[in-house]
CSV table of C-alpha atoms in Angstrom, one decimal:
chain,number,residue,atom,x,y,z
A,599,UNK,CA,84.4,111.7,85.7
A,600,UNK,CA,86.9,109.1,84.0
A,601,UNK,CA,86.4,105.3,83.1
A,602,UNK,CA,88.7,103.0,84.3
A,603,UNK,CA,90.3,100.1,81.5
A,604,UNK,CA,87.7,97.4,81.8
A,605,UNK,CA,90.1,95.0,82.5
A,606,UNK,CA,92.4,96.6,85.2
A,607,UNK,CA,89.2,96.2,88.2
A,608,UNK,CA,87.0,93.3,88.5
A,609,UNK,CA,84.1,93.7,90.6
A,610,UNK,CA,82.8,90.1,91.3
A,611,UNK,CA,80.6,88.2,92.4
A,612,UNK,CA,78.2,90.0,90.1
A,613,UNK,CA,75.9,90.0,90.9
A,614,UNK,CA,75.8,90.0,94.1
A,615,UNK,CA,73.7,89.9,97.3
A,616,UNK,CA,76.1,90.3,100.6
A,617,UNK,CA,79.5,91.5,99.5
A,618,UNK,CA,81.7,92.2,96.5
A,619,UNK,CA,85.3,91.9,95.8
A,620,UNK,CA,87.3,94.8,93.7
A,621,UNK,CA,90.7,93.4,92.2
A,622,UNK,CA,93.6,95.2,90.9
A,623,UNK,CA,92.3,97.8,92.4
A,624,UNK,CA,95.3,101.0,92.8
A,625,UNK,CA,93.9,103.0,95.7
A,626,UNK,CA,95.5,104.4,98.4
A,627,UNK,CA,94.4,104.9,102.1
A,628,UNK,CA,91.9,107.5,102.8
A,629,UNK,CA,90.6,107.1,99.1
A,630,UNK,CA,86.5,106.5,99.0
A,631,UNK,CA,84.5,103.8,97.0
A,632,UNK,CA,80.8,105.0,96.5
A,633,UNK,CA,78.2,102.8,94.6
A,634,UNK,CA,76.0,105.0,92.8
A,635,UNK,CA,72.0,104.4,91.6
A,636,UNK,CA,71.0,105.3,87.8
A,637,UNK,CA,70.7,108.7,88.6
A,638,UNK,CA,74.2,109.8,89.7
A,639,UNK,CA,73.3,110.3,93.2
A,640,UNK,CA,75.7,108.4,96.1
A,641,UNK,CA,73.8,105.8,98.3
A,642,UNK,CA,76.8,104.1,99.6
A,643,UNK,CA,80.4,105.2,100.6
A,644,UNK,CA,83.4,103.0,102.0
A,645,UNK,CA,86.4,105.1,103.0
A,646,UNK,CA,89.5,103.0,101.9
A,647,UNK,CA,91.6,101.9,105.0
A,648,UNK,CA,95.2,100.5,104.9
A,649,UNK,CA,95.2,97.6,102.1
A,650,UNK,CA,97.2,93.8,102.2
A,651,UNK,CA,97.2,93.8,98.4
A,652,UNK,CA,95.1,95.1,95.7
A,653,UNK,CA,91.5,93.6,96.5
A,654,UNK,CA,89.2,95.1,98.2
A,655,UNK,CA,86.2,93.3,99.8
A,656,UNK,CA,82.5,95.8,100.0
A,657,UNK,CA,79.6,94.7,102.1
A,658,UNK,CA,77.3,97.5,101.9
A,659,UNK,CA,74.6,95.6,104.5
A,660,UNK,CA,70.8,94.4,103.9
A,661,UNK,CA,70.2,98.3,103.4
A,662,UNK,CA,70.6,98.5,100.0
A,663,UNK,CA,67.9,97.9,97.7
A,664,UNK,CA,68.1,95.8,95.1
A,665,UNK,CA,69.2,97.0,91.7
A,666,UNK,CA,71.9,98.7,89.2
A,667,UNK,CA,74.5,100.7,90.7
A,668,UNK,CA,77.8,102.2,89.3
A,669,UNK,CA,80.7,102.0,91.4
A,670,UNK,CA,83.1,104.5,91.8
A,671,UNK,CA,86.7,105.3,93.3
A,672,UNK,CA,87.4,109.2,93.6
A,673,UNK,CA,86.5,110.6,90.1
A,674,UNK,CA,86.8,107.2,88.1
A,675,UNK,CA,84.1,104.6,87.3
A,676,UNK,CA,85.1,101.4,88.1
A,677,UNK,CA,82.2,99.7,86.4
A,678,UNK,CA,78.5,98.4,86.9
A,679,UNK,CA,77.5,96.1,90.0
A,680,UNK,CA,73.9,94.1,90.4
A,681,UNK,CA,73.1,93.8,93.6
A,682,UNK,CA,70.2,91.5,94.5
């Protein structure tokens, strides 16, 4: 897995309790964003539609516990996201 620079993505509002927002974010269609929990394992995937710029709103639904979850695009870490 790769790291991403810090300052190419912004995940925000973070934390956050309904939706985030990645910016700057170079994905292509068909591409998947997964939020992981502490221990690596997938609890939320997003397959990547055709994109009108380079943000990229999430709203994984009330499902999601609250908590720390790394979010990733294909083999890179994008970063941490609180979720509430």
């Amino acid at each position: 897995m790769e790291w991403t620079n810090a300052e190419a993505v912004r995940i925000f509002p973070n934390p956050a309790e309904s939706y985030f927002v990645l910016s700057n974010l170079q994905a292509r269609e068909g591409d998947r964003v997964e939020l992981l929990d502490p221990l690596g394992r997938s609890v939320y995937q997003l397959e990547i539609g055709k994109m009108d710029g380079k943000s990229l709103r999430v709203q994984p639904g009330s499902e999601l516990p609250s908590g720390v979850y790394w979010v990733r695009l294909g083999d890179t870490l994008l970063g941490q996201l609180q979720w509430k």
